[in-house]
Short mmCIF file of C-alpha atoms in Angstrom, two decimals:
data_model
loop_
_atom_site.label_atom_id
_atom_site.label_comp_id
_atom_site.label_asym_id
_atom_site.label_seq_id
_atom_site.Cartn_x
_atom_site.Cartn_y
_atom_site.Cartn_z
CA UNK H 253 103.81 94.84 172.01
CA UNK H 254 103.90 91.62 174.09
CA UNK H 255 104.77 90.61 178.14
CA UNK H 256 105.30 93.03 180.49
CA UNK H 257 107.46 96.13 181.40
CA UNK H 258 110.47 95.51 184.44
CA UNK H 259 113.53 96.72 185.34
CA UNK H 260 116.18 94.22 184.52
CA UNK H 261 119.18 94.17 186.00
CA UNK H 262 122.52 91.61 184.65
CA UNK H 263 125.90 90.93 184.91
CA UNK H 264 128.55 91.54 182.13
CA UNK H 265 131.55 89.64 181.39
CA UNK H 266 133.62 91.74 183.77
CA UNK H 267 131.16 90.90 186.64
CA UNK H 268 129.86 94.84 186.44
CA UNK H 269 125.71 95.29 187.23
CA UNK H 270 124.37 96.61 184.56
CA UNK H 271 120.40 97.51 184.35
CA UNK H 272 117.56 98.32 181.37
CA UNK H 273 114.36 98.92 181.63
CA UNK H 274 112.60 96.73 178.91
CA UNK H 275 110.16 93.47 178.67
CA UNK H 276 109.78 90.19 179.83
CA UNK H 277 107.30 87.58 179.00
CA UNK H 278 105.30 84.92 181.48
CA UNK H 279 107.85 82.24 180.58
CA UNK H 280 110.36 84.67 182.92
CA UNK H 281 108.22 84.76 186.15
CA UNK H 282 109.76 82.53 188.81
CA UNK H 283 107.81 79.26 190.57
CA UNK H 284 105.26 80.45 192.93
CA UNK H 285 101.26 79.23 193.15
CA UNK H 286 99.99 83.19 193.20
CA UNK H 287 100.29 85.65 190.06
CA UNK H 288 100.18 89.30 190.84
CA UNK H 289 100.01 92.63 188.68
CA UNK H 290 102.24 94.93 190.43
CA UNK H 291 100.87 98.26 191.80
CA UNK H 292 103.30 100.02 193.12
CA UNK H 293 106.96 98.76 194.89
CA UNK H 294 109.77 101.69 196.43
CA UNK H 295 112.84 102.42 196.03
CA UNK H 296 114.91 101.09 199.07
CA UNK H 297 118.85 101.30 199.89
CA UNK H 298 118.78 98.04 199.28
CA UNK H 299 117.14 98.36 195.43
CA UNK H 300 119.80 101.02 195.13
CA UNK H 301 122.81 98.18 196.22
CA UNK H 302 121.50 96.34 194.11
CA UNK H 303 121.67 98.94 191.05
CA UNK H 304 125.23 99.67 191.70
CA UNK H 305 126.45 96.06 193.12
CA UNK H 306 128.16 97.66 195.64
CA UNK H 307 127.29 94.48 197.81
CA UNK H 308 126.35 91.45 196.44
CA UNK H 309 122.64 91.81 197.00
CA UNK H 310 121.89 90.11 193.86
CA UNK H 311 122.16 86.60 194.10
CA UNK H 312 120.80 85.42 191.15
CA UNK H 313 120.98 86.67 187.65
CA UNK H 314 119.26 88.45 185.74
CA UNK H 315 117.01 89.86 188.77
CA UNK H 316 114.30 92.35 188.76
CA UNK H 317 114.40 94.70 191.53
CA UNK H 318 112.26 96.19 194.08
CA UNK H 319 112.08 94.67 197.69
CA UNK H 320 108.74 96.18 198.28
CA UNK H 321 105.52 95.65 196.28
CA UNK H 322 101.86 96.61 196.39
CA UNK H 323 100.03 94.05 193.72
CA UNK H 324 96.88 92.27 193.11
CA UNK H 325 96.48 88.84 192.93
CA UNK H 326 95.05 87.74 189.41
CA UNK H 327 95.60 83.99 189.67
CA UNK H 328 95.95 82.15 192.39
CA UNK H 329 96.78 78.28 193.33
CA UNK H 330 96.19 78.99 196.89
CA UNK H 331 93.52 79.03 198.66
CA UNK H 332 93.93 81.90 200.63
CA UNK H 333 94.35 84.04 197.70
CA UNK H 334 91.93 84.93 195.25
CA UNK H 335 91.30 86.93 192.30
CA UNK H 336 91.04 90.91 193.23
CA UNK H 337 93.06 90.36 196.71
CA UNK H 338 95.04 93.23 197.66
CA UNK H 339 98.25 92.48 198.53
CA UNK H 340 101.69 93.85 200.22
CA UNK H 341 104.57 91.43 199.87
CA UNK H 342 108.46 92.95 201.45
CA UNK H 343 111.44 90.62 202.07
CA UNK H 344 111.51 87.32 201.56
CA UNK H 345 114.17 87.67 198.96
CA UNK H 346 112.31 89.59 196.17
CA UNK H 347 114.69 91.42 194.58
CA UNK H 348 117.29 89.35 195.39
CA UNK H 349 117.32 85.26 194.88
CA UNK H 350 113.20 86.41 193.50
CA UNK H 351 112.34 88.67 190.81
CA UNK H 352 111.03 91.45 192.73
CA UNK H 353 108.86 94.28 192.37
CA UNK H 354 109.93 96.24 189.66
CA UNK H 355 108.46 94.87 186.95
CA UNK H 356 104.14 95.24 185.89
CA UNK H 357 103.52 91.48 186.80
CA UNK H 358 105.41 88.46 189.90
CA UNK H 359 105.09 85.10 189.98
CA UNK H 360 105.09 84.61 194.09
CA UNK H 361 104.78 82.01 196.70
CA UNK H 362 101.20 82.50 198.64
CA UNK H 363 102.91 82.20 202.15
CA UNK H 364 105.03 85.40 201.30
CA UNK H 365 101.77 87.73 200.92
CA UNK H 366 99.48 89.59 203.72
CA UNK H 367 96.82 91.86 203.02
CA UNK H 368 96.62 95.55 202.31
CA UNK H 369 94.67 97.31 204.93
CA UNK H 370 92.00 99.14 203.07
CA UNK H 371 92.64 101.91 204.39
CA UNK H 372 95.87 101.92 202.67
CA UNK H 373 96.30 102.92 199.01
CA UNK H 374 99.13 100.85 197.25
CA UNK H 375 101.18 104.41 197.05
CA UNK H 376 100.72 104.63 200.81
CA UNK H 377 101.60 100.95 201.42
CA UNK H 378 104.85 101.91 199.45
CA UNK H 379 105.88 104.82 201.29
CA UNK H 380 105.94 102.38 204.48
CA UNK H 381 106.71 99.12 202.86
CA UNK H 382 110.05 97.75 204.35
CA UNK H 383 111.67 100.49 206.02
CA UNK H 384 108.02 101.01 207.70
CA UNK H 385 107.89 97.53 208.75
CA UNK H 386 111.30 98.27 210.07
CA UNK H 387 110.49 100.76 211.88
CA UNK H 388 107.63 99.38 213.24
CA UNK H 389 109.27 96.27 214.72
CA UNK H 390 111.77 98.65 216.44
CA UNK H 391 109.35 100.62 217.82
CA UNK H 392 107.99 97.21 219.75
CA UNK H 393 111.45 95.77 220.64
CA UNK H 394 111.92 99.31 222.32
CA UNK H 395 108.29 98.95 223.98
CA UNK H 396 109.44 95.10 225.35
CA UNK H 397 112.40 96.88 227.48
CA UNK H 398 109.32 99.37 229.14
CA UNK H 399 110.96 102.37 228.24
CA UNK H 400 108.57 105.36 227.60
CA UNK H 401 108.52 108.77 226.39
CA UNK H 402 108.76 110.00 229.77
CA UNK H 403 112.35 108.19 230.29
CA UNK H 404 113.63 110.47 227.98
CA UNK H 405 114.74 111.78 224.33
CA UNK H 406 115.10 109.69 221.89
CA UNK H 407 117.46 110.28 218.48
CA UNK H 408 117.33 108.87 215.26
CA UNK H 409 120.87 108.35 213.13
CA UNK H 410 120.42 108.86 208.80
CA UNK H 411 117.03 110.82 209.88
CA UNK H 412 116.73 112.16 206.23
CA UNK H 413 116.59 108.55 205.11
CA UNK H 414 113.76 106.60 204.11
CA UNK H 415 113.38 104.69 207.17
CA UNK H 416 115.17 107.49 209.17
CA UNK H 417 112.29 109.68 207.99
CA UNK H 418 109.25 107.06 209.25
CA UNK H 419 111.25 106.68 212.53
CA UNK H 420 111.40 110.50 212.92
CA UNK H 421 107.59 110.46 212.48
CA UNK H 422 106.41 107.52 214.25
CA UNK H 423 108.54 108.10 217.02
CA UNK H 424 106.91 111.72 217.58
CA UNK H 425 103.47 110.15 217.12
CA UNK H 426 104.25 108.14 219.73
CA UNK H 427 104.85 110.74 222.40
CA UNK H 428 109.25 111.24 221.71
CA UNK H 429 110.80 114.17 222.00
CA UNK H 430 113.25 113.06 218.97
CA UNK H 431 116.53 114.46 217.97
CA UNK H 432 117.08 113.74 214.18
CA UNK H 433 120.92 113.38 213.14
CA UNK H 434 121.73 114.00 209.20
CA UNK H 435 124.58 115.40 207.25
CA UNK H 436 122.25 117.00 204.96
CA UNK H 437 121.17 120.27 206.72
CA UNK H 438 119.63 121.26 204.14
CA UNK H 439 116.49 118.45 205.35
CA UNK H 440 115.85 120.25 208.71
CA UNK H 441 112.78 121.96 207.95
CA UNK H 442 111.53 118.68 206.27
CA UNK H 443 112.86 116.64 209.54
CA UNK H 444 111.24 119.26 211.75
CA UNK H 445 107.69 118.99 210.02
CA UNK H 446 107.68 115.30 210.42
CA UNK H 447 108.15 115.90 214.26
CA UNK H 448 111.94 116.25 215.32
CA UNK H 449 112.23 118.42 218.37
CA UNK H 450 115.65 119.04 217.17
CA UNK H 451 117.97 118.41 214.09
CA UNK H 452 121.84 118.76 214.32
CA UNK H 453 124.30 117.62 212.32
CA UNK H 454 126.95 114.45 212.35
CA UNK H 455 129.60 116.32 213.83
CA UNK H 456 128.91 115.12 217.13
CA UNK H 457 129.73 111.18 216.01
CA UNK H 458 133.06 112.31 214.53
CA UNK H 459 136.24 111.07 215.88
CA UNK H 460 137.42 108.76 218.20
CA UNK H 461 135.21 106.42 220.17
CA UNK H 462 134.80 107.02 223.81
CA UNK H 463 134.49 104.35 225.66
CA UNK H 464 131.41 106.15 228.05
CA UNK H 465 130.44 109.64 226.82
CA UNK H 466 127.79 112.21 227.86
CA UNK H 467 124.27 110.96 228.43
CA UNK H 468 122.14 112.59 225.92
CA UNK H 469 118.89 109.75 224.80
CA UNK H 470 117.08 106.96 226.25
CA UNK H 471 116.63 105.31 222.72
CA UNK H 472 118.04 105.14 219.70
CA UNK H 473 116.95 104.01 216.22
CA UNK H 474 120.44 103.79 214.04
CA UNK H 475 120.03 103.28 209.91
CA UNK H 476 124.20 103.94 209.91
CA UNK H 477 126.44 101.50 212.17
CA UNK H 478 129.63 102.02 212.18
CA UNK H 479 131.08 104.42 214.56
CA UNK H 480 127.83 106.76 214.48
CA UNK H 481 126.22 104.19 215.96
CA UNK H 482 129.60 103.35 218.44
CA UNK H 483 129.15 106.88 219.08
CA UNK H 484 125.36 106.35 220.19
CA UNK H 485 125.67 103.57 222.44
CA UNK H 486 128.35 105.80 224.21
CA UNK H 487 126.19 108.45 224.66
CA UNK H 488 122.66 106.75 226.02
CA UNK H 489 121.64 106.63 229.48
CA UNK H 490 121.43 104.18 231.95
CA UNK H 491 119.27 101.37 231.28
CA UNK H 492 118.80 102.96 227.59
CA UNK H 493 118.33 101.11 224.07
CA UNK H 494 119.31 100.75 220.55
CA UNK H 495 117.72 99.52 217.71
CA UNK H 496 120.57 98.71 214.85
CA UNK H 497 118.68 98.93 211.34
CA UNK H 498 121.10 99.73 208.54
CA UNK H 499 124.53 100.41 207.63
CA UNK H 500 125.00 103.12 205.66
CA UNK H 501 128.27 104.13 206.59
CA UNK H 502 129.59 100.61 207.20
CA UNK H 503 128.98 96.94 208.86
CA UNK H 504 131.58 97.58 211.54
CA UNK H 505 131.13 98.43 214.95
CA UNK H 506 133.91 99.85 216.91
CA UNK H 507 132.63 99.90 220.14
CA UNK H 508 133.69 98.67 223.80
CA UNK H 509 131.51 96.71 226.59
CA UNK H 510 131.61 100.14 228.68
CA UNK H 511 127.98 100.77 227.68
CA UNK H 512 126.58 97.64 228.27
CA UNK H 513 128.11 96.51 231.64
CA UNK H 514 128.37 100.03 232.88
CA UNK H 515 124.83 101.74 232.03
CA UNK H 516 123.48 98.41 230.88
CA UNK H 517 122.46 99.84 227.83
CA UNK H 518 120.82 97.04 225.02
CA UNK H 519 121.48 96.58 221.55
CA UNK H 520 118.44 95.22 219.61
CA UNK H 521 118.76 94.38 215.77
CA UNK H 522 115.89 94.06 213.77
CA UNK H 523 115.40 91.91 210.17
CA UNK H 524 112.87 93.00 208.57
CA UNK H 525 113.19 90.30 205.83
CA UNK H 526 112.07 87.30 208.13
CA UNK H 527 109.26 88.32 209.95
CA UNK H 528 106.75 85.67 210.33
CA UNK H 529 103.43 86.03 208.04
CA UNK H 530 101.08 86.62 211.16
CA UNK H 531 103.50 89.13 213.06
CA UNK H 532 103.69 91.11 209.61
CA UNK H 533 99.81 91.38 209.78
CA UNK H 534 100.00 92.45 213.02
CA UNK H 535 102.31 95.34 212.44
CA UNK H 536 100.81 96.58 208.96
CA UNK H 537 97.49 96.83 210.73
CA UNK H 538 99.03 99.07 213.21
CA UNK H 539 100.73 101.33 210.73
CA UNK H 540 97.36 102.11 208.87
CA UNK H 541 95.59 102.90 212.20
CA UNK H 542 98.59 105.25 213.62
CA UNK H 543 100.21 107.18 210.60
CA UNK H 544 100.19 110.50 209.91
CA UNK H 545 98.74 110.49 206.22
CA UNK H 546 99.55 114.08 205.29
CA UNK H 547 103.19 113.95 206.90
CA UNK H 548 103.70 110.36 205.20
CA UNK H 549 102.67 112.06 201.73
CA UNK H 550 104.82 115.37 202.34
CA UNK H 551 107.69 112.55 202.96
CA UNK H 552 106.61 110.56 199.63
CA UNK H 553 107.69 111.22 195.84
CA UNK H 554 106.15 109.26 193.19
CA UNK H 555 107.70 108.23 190.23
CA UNK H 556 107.38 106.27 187.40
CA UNK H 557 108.90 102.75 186.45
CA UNK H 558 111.28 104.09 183.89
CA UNK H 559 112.63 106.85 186.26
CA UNK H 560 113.53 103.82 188.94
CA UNK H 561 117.02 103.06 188.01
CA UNK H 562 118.22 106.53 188.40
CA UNK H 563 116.41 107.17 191.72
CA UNK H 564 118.48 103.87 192.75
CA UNK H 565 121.79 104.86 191.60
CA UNK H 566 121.13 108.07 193.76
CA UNK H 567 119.59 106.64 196.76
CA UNK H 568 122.83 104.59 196.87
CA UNK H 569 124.62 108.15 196.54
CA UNK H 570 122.99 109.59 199.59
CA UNK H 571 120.64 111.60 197.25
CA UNK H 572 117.22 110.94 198.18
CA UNK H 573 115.49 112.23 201.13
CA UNK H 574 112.54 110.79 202.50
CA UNK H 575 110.55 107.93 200.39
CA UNK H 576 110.54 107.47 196.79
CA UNK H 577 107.19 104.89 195.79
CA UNK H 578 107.31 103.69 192.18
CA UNK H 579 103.99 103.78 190.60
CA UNK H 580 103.28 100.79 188.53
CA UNK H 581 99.74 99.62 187.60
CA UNK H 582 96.40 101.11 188.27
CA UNK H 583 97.13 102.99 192.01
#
């Protein structure tokens, strides 16, 4: 048997996504000066758009999956790269306009990559990857406004989520008493474990709007928009902040100024696909001196490459709690 294994995803006549797991040869890698046998990549909400083209994450066809991979470099036209590098490459269109991460070998630009802490396995890597990144970069943007634990609670919207989950856990390292939001009750022992002072449910976002409501948090890290996250910037204090992250239940925001010119409450959004090379660096090293190993692994399943289409079709559903790292090459 020839090439290598991927996920492939294309488009039929009818415009409907359709995906195979199969082979594809050197000839399909993209342009890039730095080759790279694939690890281990994730399985992201966005990997799981993607799947179902719900939104038009794919922007060029046929496209590999996986935003997030864990690789190392075999060839390399760069000279910052060599032979036996470990690598962690997120964003930058992989997966997208790039054949990402689900396949056993990538064809990448050089100025996309930054190096795997070593005290990082690729599986670990994975279970950060993007939405740790994410997380990460909110956690600073927070810091920048000089609000600490002792300014009060802070809660965390889509908790059972992937990056919910990290921001549940990295918030509590950090010092948070942390209220974790899900519909999925069923998580609140897992949520709890991770560090959530308390769990409750989404019935307190439901309904109308108000324009000011009861202050309840300081912060706020949101992976829903839409009116849950309307609903947060109601209830924060004075001089509180949110960081937007996702949109789960929607890109919409039906809010009013009240928070803002009343309480003066922020709103911070964070890409996670753009960071600069050097700030990336930063921000993994950080993550592999400061996270919780055995809570990330409690968090993390593993799979296998063939079981990644499903996992996407059902982390698009709402049915996957926590991370999900698919296990490629030699871990």
């Amino acid at each position: 048997m020839t090439g290598f294994a991927a996920v492939v995803l294309e488009q039929d006549g009818e415009g409907k996504t359709e995906a195979r797991f199969g082979r594809l040869s050197d000839s399909d890698l993209m342009d890039g000066n730095v080759t790279l046998a694939v690890r281990a990549s994730a399985v992201n909400f966005k990997d799981g758009l993607a799947m179902t083209g719900r939104l038009p994450v794919v922007r060029r066809w046929p496209m590999v999956p996986g935003v997030d991979v864990a690789a190392t470099v075999t060839t390399s036209e760069d000279a910052r790269w060599r032979p036996g590098d470990e690598v962690i490459l997120t964003g930058w269109g992989v997966g997208e306009t790039h054949l990402g991460g689900w396949s056993e070998r990538m064809r990448v630009s050089g100025d996309w990559l930054v190096r795997r802490p070593p005290t990082l396995s690729p599986v670990q890597a994975m279970a950060l990857g993007t939405a740790g990144l994410t997380v990460a970069e909110g956690l600073d943007r927070l810091g920048r406004f000089g609000l600490a634990p002792a300014d009060g609670p802070a809660v965390v919207t889509g908790a059972a989520g992937g990056v919910g989950s990290l921001a549940v856990m990295l918030l509590a390292r950090a010092g948070w008493s942390v209220t974790a939001v899900t519909g999925r009750p069923e998580q609140a022992e897992r949520l709890r474990r991770l560090g959530a002072a308390e769990v409750i449910g989404r019935e307190a976002f439901a309904g109308a709007v108000k324009p000011l409501a009861h202050e309840r948090w300081t912060v706020a890290l949101d992976t829903v928009g839409s009116t849950v996250l309307a609903h947060v910037l109601s209830m924060l204090k004075a001089g509180g902040a949110a960081i937007a992250c996702g949109n789960a239940a929607g890109m919409d925001l039906p809010t009013s100024v009240a928070p803002f010119i009343l309480r003066g409450v922020s709103l911070v959004g964070v890409d996670s696909v753009h960071v600069p090379t050097a700030r990336r660096e930063a921000i993994w090293s950080r993550l592999a001196d400061i996270v919780d190993r055995d809570r990330l692994a409690a968090m993390t399943r593993v799979i296998g490459l063939p079981e990644a289409i499903d996992a996407a079709r059902r982390i698009a559903d709402g049915g996957i709690a926590g991370r999900t790292v698919v296990a490629i090459g030699d871990r």
